[in-house]
Short mmCIF file of C-alpha atoms in Angstrom, two decimals:
data_model
loop_
_atom_site.label_atom_id
_atom_site.label_comp_id
_atom_site.label_asym_id
_atom_site.label_seq_id
_atom_site.Cartn_x
_atom_site.Cartn_y
_atom_site.Cartn_z
CA UNK A 14 16.89 31.69 -31.80
CA UNK A 15 16.66 31.77 -35.57
CA UNK A 16 16.44 28.38 -37.24
CA UNK A 17 18.99 27.72 -39.91
CA UNK A 18 18.05 28.24 -43.51
CA UNK A 19 15.32 30.44 -44.92
CA UNK A 20 12.61 27.81 -45.19
CA UNK A 21 10.88 25.13 -43.21
CA UNK A 22 12.62 22.62 -45.56
CA UNK A 23 16.00 23.54 -44.09
CA UNK A 24 14.67 23.20 -40.58
CA UNK A 25 13.38 19.69 -41.41
CA UNK A 26 16.82 18.61 -42.62
CA UNK A 27 18.49 19.94 -39.46
CA UNK A 28 15.88 18.15 -37.34
CA UNK A 29 16.62 14.89 -39.21
CA UNK A 30 20.36 15.30 -38.52
CA UNK A 31 19.73 16.06 -34.86
CA UNK A 32 17.53 12.93 -34.55
CA UNK A 33 20.22 10.83 -36.21
CA UNK A 34 22.74 11.86 -33.58
CA UNK A 35 20.67 12.47 -30.39
CA UNK A 36 17.45 10.44 -30.51
CA UNK A 37 15.69 9.81 -28.12
CA UNK A 38 15.63 13.14 -26.25
CA UNK A 39 13.70 12.01 -23.16
CA UNK A 40 15.03 8.60 -22.14
CA UNK A 41 17.94 6.16 -22.43
CA UNK A 42 17.74 3.63 -25.24
CA UNK A 43 19.88 1.10 -26.97
CA UNK A 44 17.91 1.42 -30.19
CA UNK A 45 19.54 2.71 -33.36
CA UNK A 46 17.56 5.61 -34.92
CA UNK A 47 16.85 5.19 -38.61
CA UNK A 48 15.67 8.64 -39.77
CA UNK A 49 13.68 9.45 -42.91
CA UNK A 50 12.18 12.60 -44.44
CA UNK A 51 8.65 13.07 -45.86
CA UNK A 52 7.27 9.55 -45.41
CA UNK A 53 3.85 8.22 -44.56
CA UNK A 54 0.75 6.72 -46.13
CA UNK A 55 -1.60 7.86 -48.87
CA UNK A 56 -3.64 9.75 -46.23
CA UNK A 57 -0.87 11.17 -44.06
CA UNK A 58 2.71 12.22 -44.63
CA UNK A 59 5.03 13.24 -41.82
CA UNK A 60 7.97 15.62 -42.03
CA UNK A 61 10.30 13.27 -40.11
CA UNK A 62 10.08 9.61 -39.25
CA UNK A 63 12.35 7.99 -36.66
CA UNK A 64 12.39 4.21 -36.66
CA UNK A 65 13.88 2.92 -33.42
CA UNK A 66 15.66 -0.26 -34.52
CA UNK A 67 17.07 -3.20 -32.59
CA UNK A 68 20.80 -3.04 -33.24
CA UNK A 69 21.39 -6.78 -33.82
CA UNK A 70 18.21 -7.21 -35.87
CA UNK A 71 19.16 -4.12 -37.93
CA UNK A 72 22.45 -5.80 -38.78
CA UNK A 73 20.55 -8.90 -39.82
CA UNK A 74 18.34 -6.75 -42.07
CA UNK A 75 21.41 -5.96 -44.17
CA UNK A 76 21.21 -9.46 -45.64
CA UNK A 77 18.37 -8.18 -47.79
CA UNK A 78 20.30 -5.30 -49.30
CA UNK A 79 20.20 -1.54 -48.99
CA UNK A 80 16.98 -0.94 -50.98
CA UNK A 81 13.53 -0.98 -49.42
CA UNK A 82 11.31 -4.05 -49.63
CA UNK A 83 7.81 -3.11 -50.73
CA UNK A 84 4.70 -4.86 -49.54
CA UNK A 85 4.79 -7.52 -52.30
CA UNK A 86 8.43 -8.34 -51.63
CA UNK A 87 7.83 -8.44 -47.88
CA UNK A 88 5.05 -11.02 -48.52
CA UNK A 89 7.64 -13.22 -50.27
CA UNK A 90 10.67 -12.66 -48.07
CA UNK A 91 8.91 -12.99 -44.69
CA UNK A 92 7.18 -16.22 -45.68
CA UNK A 93 9.88 -17.94 -47.77
CA UNK A 94 10.58 -21.38 -46.38
CA UNK A 95 13.90 -22.78 -45.15
CA UNK A 96 13.72 -25.60 -47.69
CA UNK A 97 12.67 -25.66 -51.34
CA UNK A 98 8.92 -25.42 -51.93
CA UNK A 99 6.55 -24.36 -54.66
CA UNK A 100 5.84 -20.68 -54.03
CA UNK A 101 2.06 -21.22 -53.98
CA UNK A 102 2.44 -23.86 -51.29
CA UNK A 103 4.98 -21.86 -49.31
CA UNK A 104 3.28 -18.46 -49.23
CA UNK A 105 -0.06 -17.61 -47.58
CA UNK A 106 -2.90 -16.54 -49.84
CA UNK A 107 -2.19 -12.86 -50.56
CA UNK A 108 -5.82 -11.90 -51.25
CA UNK A 109 -4.99 -10.86 -54.81
CA UNK A 110 -4.16 -12.82 -58.00
CA UNK A 111 -1.23 -15.19 -57.75
CA UNK A 112 0.29 -13.83 -60.97
CA UNK A 113 1.36 -10.76 -58.97
CA UNK A 114 2.99 -12.96 -56.38
CA UNK A 115 4.82 -14.75 -59.19
CA UNK A 116 6.08 -11.38 -60.46
CA UNK A 117 7.23 -10.47 -56.93
CA UNK A 118 9.08 -13.79 -56.67
CA UNK A 119 10.97 -12.95 -59.84
CA UNK A 120 11.77 -9.51 -58.47
CA UNK A 121 12.93 -10.97 -55.18
CA UNK A 122 15.19 -13.42 -57.01
CA UNK A 123 16.65 -10.63 -59.15
CA UNK A 124 17.52 -8.72 -55.98
CA UNK A 125 18.92 -11.75 -54.23
CA UNK A 126 16.57 -11.65 -51.29
CA UNK A 127 15.25 -15.19 -51.97
CA UNK A 128 16.56 -18.12 -54.00
CA UNK A 129 14.52 -19.75 -56.76
CA UNK A 130 14.74 -22.81 -58.99
CA UNK A 131 12.47 -24.52 -61.48
CA UNK A 132 10.83 -27.86 -61.04
CA UNK A 133 9.21 -28.38 -64.40
CA UNK A 134 6.76 -25.51 -64.82
CA UNK A 135 6.79 -24.70 -61.09
CA UNK A 136 8.93 -22.08 -59.42
CA UNK A 137 10.28 -23.11 -56.07
CA UNK A 138 11.66 -20.70 -53.52
CA UNK A 139 13.89 -20.81 -50.49
CA UNK A 140 14.83 -18.05 -48.07
CA UNK A 141 18.38 -16.65 -47.95
CA UNK A 142 17.95 -15.68 -44.29
CA UNK A 143 15.12 -15.19 -41.77
CA UNK A 144 13.66 -11.70 -42.04
CA UNK A 145 14.38 -10.07 -38.65
CA UNK A 146 11.97 -8.28 -36.34
CA UNK A 147 14.09 -5.12 -36.42
CA UNK A 148 11.53 -2.40 -35.75
CA UNK A 149 11.01 -1.51 -32.06
CA UNK A 150 9.08 1.75 -32.34
CA UNK A 151 8.09 4.35 -34.89
CA UNK A 152 8.04 8.04 -34.01
CA UNK A 153 6.44 10.72 -36.18
CA UNK A 154 7.61 14.36 -35.98
CA UNK A 155 6.07 17.44 -37.52
CA UNK A 156 8.48 20.35 -37.99
CA UNK A 157 7.32 23.95 -37.48
CA UNK A 158 10.19 26.31 -36.74
CA UNK A 159 7.79 29.27 -36.29
CA UNK A 160 4.55 27.92 -34.93
CA UNK A 161 2.16 30.75 -35.64
CA UNK A 162 -1.51 30.56 -34.55
CA UNK A 163 -2.69 29.74 -38.08
CA UNK A 164 -0.02 27.05 -38.50
CA UNK A 165 -0.97 25.58 -35.10
CA UNK A 166 -4.65 25.37 -36.07
CA UNK A 167 -3.78 23.43 -39.23
CA UNK A 168 -1.32 21.22 -37.38
CA UNK A 169 -3.82 20.44 -34.55
CA UNK A 170 -6.12 18.56 -36.91
CA UNK A 171 -3.24 16.59 -38.31
CA UNK A 172 -1.91 15.67 -34.89
CA UNK A 173 -5.40 14.74 -33.69
CA UNK A 174 -5.64 12.34 -36.67
CA UNK A 175 -2.28 10.86 -35.73
CA UNK A 176 -3.32 10.33 -32.14
CA UNK A 177 -6.64 8.73 -33.11
CA UNK A 178 -5.10 6.47 -35.72
CA UNK A 179 -2.20 5.45 -33.51
CA UNK A 180 -0.09 4.32 -36.43
CA UNK A 181 3.00 5.65 -34.73
CA UNK A 182 4.06 4.98 -31.16
CA UNK A 183 4.60 8.72 -30.46
CA UNK A 184 3.91 11.98 -32.25
CA UNK A 185 5.94 15.13 -31.75
CA UNK A 186 6.11 18.73 -32.88
CA UNK A 187 9.63 20.13 -33.34
CA UNK A 188 9.97 23.87 -33.22
CA UNK A 189 12.78 26.45 -32.85
CA UNK A 190 13.38 27.45 -29.23
CA UNK A 191 12.49 31.07 -28.46
CA UNK A 192 14.21 31.37 -25.07
CA UNK A 193 10.89 32.20 -23.43
CA UNK A 194 10.04 30.72 -20.03
CA UNK A 195 7.03 29.04 -21.65
CA UNK A 196 7.54 28.07 -25.32
CA UNK A 197 4.77 29.57 -27.51
CA UNK A 198 3.97 26.09 -28.85
CA UNK A 199 2.65 25.10 -25.40
CA UNK A 200 0.10 27.93 -25.57
CA UNK A 201 -1.43 26.68 -28.81
CA UNK A 202 -4.39 24.33 -28.95
CA UNK A 203 -2.47 21.16 -29.84
CA UNK A 204 -3.49 17.65 -28.69
CA UNK A 205 -2.03 16.96 -25.25
CA UNK A 206 -0.86 13.56 -26.49
CA UNK A 207 1.64 15.21 -28.83
CA UNK A 208 5.10 15.97 -27.47
CA UNK A 209 6.81 19.34 -28.06
CA UNK A 210 10.52 19.56 -28.78
CA UNK A 211 12.33 22.90 -28.78
CA UNK A 212 15.55 23.01 -30.74
CA UNK A 213 18.06 25.67 -29.76
CA UNK A 214 20.32 26.45 -32.70
CA UNK A 215 22.43 29.26 -31.22
CA UNK A 216 24.56 30.39 -34.16
CA UNK A 217 22.66 29.09 -37.19
CA UNK A 218 25.83 28.91 -39.28
CA UNK A 219 27.71 26.70 -36.90
CA UNK A 220 28.27 23.03 -37.63
CA UNK A 221 27.21 21.86 -34.22
CA UNK A 222 24.03 19.91 -33.85
CA UNK A 223 21.40 21.91 -31.97
CA UNK A 224 20.52 21.21 -28.35
CA UNK A 225 17.00 19.96 -27.75
CA UNK A 226 14.74 20.45 -24.79
CA UNK A 227 11.56 18.49 -24.24
CA UNK A 228 8.96 21.10 -23.52
CA UNK A 229 6.11 18.60 -23.32
CA UNK A 230 6.35 14.81 -23.13
CA UNK A 231 4.20 12.82 -25.55
CA UNK A 232 1.73 10.11 -24.61
CA UNK A 233 2.53 6.55 -25.57
CA UNK A 234 0.09 5.44 -28.28
CA UNK A 235 -0.94 1.86 -28.85
CA UNK A 236 -0.40 0.72 -32.43
CA UNK A 237 -1.68 -2.76 -31.51
CA UNK A 238 -5.21 -1.41 -30.92
CA UNK A 239 -8.03 -1.34 -33.52
CA UNK A 240 -8.77 2.20 -34.56
CA UNK A 241 -9.81 3.46 -37.99
CA UNK A 242 -7.31 0.78 -39.11
CA UNK A 243 -7.18 -2.66 -37.68
CA UNK A 244 -4.13 -3.76 -35.68
CA UNK A 245 -3.16 -6.08 -38.52
CA UNK A 246 -3.38 -3.32 -41.10
CA UNK A 247 -1.32 -1.02 -38.99
CA UNK A 248 1.34 -3.65 -38.42
CA UNK A 249 1.67 -4.11 -42.18
CA UNK A 250 1.77 -0.32 -42.87
CA UNK A 251 4.27 0.28 -40.07
CA UNK A 252 6.65 -2.30 -41.54
CA UNK A 253 6.29 -0.77 -45.01
CA UNK A 254 7.03 2.68 -43.61
CA UNK A 255 10.08 1.34 -41.73
CA UNK A 256 11.36 -0.33 -44.93
CA UNK A 257 11.00 2.89 -46.88
CA UNK A 258 12.81 4.75 -44.15
CA UNK A 259 15.58 2.13 -44.30
CA UNK A 260 15.89 2.42 -48.04
CA UNK A 261 15.70 6.16 -48.53
CA UNK A 262 16.83 7.91 -45.34
CA UNK A 263 16.50 11.65 -45.14
CA UNK A 264 19.39 12.60 -47.45
CA UNK A 265 17.47 11.34 -50.48
CA UNK A 266 15.99 14.86 -50.84
CA UNK A 267 18.73 15.49 -53.41
CA UNK A 268 17.06 12.93 -55.70
CA UNK A 269 14.07 15.28 -56.23
CA UNK A 270 16.16 18.46 -56.60
CA UNK A 271 18.59 19.59 -59.31
CA UNK A 272 22.14 19.17 -57.99
CA UNK A 273 23.24 19.29 -61.64
CA UNK A 274 22.50 23.01 -61.69
CA UNK A 275 25.63 25.12 -61.65
CA UNK A 276 24.19 27.19 -58.74
CA UNK A 277 23.40 24.23 -56.52
CA UNK A 278 25.54 23.93 -53.39
CA UNK A 279 25.41 22.27 -49.97
CA UNK A 280 26.17 24.25 -46.85
CA UNK A 281 26.72 23.03 -43.30
CA UNK A 282 23.90 24.29 -41.11
CA UNK A 283 23.73 22.99 -37.53
CA UNK A 284 25.37 19.74 -38.51
CA UNK A 285 23.35 19.05 -41.66
CA UNK A 286 24.05 19.70 -45.34
CA UNK A 287 21.29 22.09 -46.43
CA UNK A 288 20.89 23.03 -50.14
CA UNK A 289 21.96 26.52 -51.07
CA UNK A 290 21.23 28.41 -54.31
CA UNK A 291 24.15 30.63 -55.27
CA UNK A 292 22.00 32.45 -57.84
CA UNK A 293 19.40 33.48 -55.28
CA UNK A 294 21.93 33.68 -52.41
CA UNK A 295 19.64 31.75 -50.05
CA UNK A 296 18.50 28.32 -49.09
CA UNK A 297 15.96 27.22 -51.64
CA UNK A 298 12.95 24.98 -51.03
CA UNK A 299 12.71 21.50 -52.44
CA UNK A 300 9.77 22.47 -54.66
CA UNK A 301 11.43 25.41 -56.32
CA UNK A 302 14.73 23.62 -57.05
CA UNK A 303 13.61 22.22 -60.38
CA UNK A 304 14.30 22.51 -64.09
CA UNK A 305 11.48 24.99 -64.28
CA UNK A 306 13.33 27.46 -62.07
CA UNK A 307 14.20 30.58 -64.10
CA UNK A 308 17.72 30.53 -62.63
CA UNK A 309 18.41 26.88 -63.59
CA UNK A 310 21.52 26.43 -65.57
CA UNK A 311 22.97 23.00 -66.33
CA UNK A 312 26.54 22.41 -65.33
CA UNK A 313 28.97 23.33 -68.09
CA UNK A 314 30.11 20.23 -70.05
CA UNK A 315 33.69 20.82 -68.96
CA UNK A 316 32.63 20.24 -65.33
CA UNK A 317 31.27 16.79 -66.17
CA UNK A 318 34.29 15.58 -68.26
CA UNK A 319 37.13 16.19 -65.85
CA UNK A 320 39.06 13.11 -64.80
CA UNK A 321 39.21 9.66 -66.32
CA UNK A 322 37.08 7.72 -66.38
CA UNK A 323 34.26 10.27 -66.58
CA UNK A 324 32.61 10.49 -63.16
CA UNK A 325 30.25 13.41 -63.70
CA UNK A 326 30.32 16.97 -62.41
CA UNK A 327 29.80 18.48 -58.93
CA UNK A 328 26.17 17.43 -58.89
CA UNK A 329 27.07 13.76 -59.24
CA UNK A 330 29.68 14.26 -56.53
CA UNK A 331 27.14 15.67 -54.12
CA UNK A 332 24.86 12.70 -54.76
CA UNK A 333 27.71 10.31 -54.05
CA UNK A 334 28.58 12.17 -50.85
CA UNK A 335 25.03 12.01 -49.47
CA UNK A 336 24.59 8.38 -50.62
CA UNK A 337 27.83 7.42 -48.80
CA UNK A 338 26.69 9.10 -45.62
CA UNK A 339 23.35 7.37 -45.87
CA UNK A 340 25.00 4.01 -46.19
CA UNK A 341 27.32 4.77 -43.28
CA UNK A 342 24.44 5.72 -40.98
CA UNK A 343 22.44 2.70 -41.99
#
């Protein structure tokens, strides 16, 4: 079947929406899937990240706001004491100058994720709530709607790196189902530890989420083992990735595109809103939807001044729509 949209970008968005509704595909689970798009580390970025969250702990995470906590803020929040204490006594040595910790304490206070007070020249801190252990598992998915031989060769090295590093608990390849008895992805030279997920879209214009079939089950990786990264380093990176997923979600793609262009639209494709360019009459990629696009035209001023008070034009409305859906899913 043909995947929705004209680009791999559209397939990625539909995969994210499917994961939000139907993850996991191969077992029963009480976990809540927190889905994000294009996240990873400096050395590796994945198309889709699924953080399997403990439901109660995820609710407790809400005490720290909707935005992600970076590594410096996590250092403060996770170690803040229940009673007032000088921050240098309360927090473990970070391994870098304390002036950066002091700056993080001020940021944490500004966001309301810790409480602070002054005792002379000293800043004392106290936690607002215990930071919960909300992350059960992290799953990485690479999206290739049409897994050609050349694409498979490039992907094989990336997946082999994922398996060796074991930063995620599982790695998958999501591809469009072909209807063949044996999916072509299974005939490619991919690591046997990587799972293969075939998404059947049927009518690509329909609003229904695609059905998924596990063509190959993934191996369970061990993030607690020492690999090219120590188990301690991986634990820290995994929590940072999970926090970024919590803060951004997958609908944040609109923040890097130009919804303020008069040609920018969103169209329902297999249950996900996928960007559509009316000027080009097709789904555009995230990279080409920029101010440098020759078809870019800002919204007419009249579009942005309707109503009182001024709330912006259609582009602002699309951002609000996706932000509201992100909050609701979180």
